[in-house]
PDB file of C-alpha atoms in Angstrom:
ATOM      1  CA  MET A   1       0.000   0.000   0.000  1.00 42.00           C
ATOM      2  CA  ASN A   2       1.450   3.398  -0.935  1.00 43.00           C
ATOM      3  CA  SER A   3       0.564   6.907   0.226  1.00 46.00           C
ATOM      4  CA  GLN A   4      -1.614   7.399  -2.856  1.00 52.00           C
ATOM      5  CA  SER A   5      -3.945   4.628  -1.674  1.00 52.00           C
ATOM      6  CA  ILE A   6      -4.694   6.402   1.634  1.00 53.00           C
ATOM      7  CA  ILE A   7      -7.327   9.125   2.066  1.00 55.00           C
ATOM      8  CA  SER A   8      -6.397  12.074   4.305  1.00 59.00           C
ATOM      9  CA  ASP A   9      -8.484  10.718   7.196  1.00 60.00           C
ATOM     10  CA  GLY A  10      -6.458   7.495   7.218  1.00 57.00           C
ATOM     11  CA  ARG A  11      -8.938   5.259   5.378  1.00 57.00           C
ATOM     12  CA  GLU A  12      -7.695   3.182   2.508  1.00 58.00           C
ATOM     13  CA  LYS A  13      -9.481   4.196  -0.655  1.00 61.00           C
ATOM     14  CA  ASP A  14     -10.899   1.633  -3.035  1.00 62.00           C
ATOM     15  CA  THR A  15     -10.864   2.661  -6.662  1.00 59.00           C
ATOM     16  CA  TYR A  16     -12.390   0.472  -9.323  1.00 59.00           C
ATOM     17  CA  PHE A  17     -12.733   1.164 -13.009  1.00 64.00           C
ATOM     18  CA  VAL A  18     -15.565  -0.652 -14.741  1.00 69.00           C
ATOM     19  CA  THR A  19     -17.716  -0.098 -17.770  1.00 78.00           C
ATOM     20  CA  PRO A  20     -21.380   0.884 -17.453  1.00 77.00           C
ATOM     21  CA  ASN A  21     -22.343  -2.576 -18.732  1.00 84.00           C
ATOM     22  CA  ASP A  22     -20.252  -4.195 -15.974  1.00 83.00           C
ATOM     23  CA  ILE A  23     -22.336  -2.317 -13.419  1.00 81.00           C
ATOM     24  CA  ILE A  24     -25.670  -2.977 -15.105  1.00 83.00           C
ATOM     25  CA  ASN A  25     -24.966  -6.690 -15.485  1.00 86.00           C
ATOM     26  CA  THR A  26     -24.345  -7.114 -11.742  1.00 87.00           C
ATOM     27  CA  LEU A  27     -27.574  -5.470 -10.568  1.00 86.00           C
ATOM     28  CA  PRO A  28     -30.795  -7.364  -9.933  1.00 86.00           C
ATOM     29  CA  THR A  29     -33.425  -6.330 -12.460  1.00 86.00           C
ATOM     30  CA  ASP A  30     -36.319  -6.233  -9.983  1.00 86.00           C
ATOM     31  CA  LYS A  31     -35.147  -3.040  -8.253  1.00 83.00           C
ATOM     32  CA  ASN A  32     -34.861   0.655  -9.116  1.00 82.00           C
ATOM     33  CA  TYR A  33     -31.501   2.405  -8.940  1.00 79.00           C
ATOM     34  CA  CYS A  34     -30.121   5.921  -8.855  1.00 78.00           C
ATOM     35  CA  LEU A  35     -26.582   6.702  -9.987  1.00 77.00           C
ATOM     36  CA  PHE A  36     -24.907   9.855  -8.659  1.00 77.00           C
ATOM     37  CA  LEU A  37     -22.055  10.982 -10.884  1.00 75.00           C
ATOM     38  CA  ASP A  38     -21.222  14.391  -9.424  1.00 80.00           C
ATOM     39  CA  ILE A  39     -20.059  13.848  -5.854  1.00 83.00           C
ATOM     40  CA  ASP A  40     -17.160  16.245  -5.222  1.00 82.00           C
ATOM     41  CA  GLY A  41     -18.616  19.609  -4.187  1.00 84.00           C
ATOM     42  CA  THR A  42     -22.205  18.441  -4.670  1.00 85.00           C
ATOM     43  CA  LEU A  43     -22.922  15.480  -2.391  1.00 86.00           C
ATOM     44  CA  ALA A  44     -19.634  15.807  -0.513  1.00 87.00           C
ATOM     45  CA  PRO A  45     -17.368  18.667   0.516  1.00 89.00           C
ATOM     46  CA  PHE A  46     -15.093  19.936  -2.251  1.00 88.00           C
ATOM     47  CA  GLN A  47     -11.625  18.378  -2.244  1.00 87.00           C
ATOM     48  CA  ILE A  48      -8.467  19.644  -3.922  1.00 89.00           C
ATOM     49  CA  HIS A  49      -8.014  16.094  -5.227  1.00 84.00           C
ATOM     50  CA  PRO A  50     -11.424  14.716  -6.316  1.00 79.00           C
ATOM     51  CA  GLU A  51     -10.250  11.155  -5.735  1.00 80.00           C
ATOM     52  CA  HIS A  52     -10.260  12.008  -2.010  1.00 84.00           C
ATOM     53  CA  SER A  53     -13.955  12.834  -2.114  1.00 85.00           C
ATOM     54  CA  PHE A  54     -16.511  10.510  -0.564  1.00 86.00           C
ATOM     55  CA  ILE A  55     -20.153  10.867   0.422  1.00 88.00           C
ATOM     56  CA  PRO A  56     -20.404  11.476   4.193  1.00 89.00           C
ATOM     57  CA  ASN A  57     -22.554   9.068   6.214  1.00 90.00           C
ATOM     58  CA  THR A  58     -24.977  11.869   7.113  1.00 91.00           C
ATOM     59  CA  THR A  59     -25.605  12.530   3.419  1.00 89.00           C
ATOM     60  CA  LEU A  60     -26.005   8.815   2.735  1.00 88.00           C
ATOM     61  CA  GLU A  61     -28.633   8.634   5.481  1.00 90.00           C
ATOM     62  CA  VAL A  62     -30.590  11.496   3.872  1.00 90.00           C
ATOM     63  CA  ILE A  63     -30.438   9.741   0.495  1.00 86.00           C
ATOM     64  CA  LYS A  64     -31.677   6.506   2.094  1.00 87.00           C
ATOM     65  CA  LYS A  65     -34.618   8.379   3.652  1.00 90.00           C
ATOM     66  CA  LEU A  66     -35.474   9.927   0.286  1.00 85.00           C
ATOM     67  CA  LEU A  67     -35.483   6.493  -1.318  1.00 80.00           C
ATOM     68  CA  ASN A  68     -38.039   5.261   1.203  1.00 80.00           C
TER      69      ASN A  68
END
């Protein structure tokens, strides 16, 4: 693990690159989904390095409530 794989708060970041079809093919077809593409500065605080951006748990909880 190198310093580039660590987020500033000490968590190890997981970065995966997949095609849209890879994602679609893994999802059950009996559910509805919502894909958020603009996270940095929209759903999460702005970061100098966008790869350090993640959706805070409080925001995830709001999204979960909206889905219900």
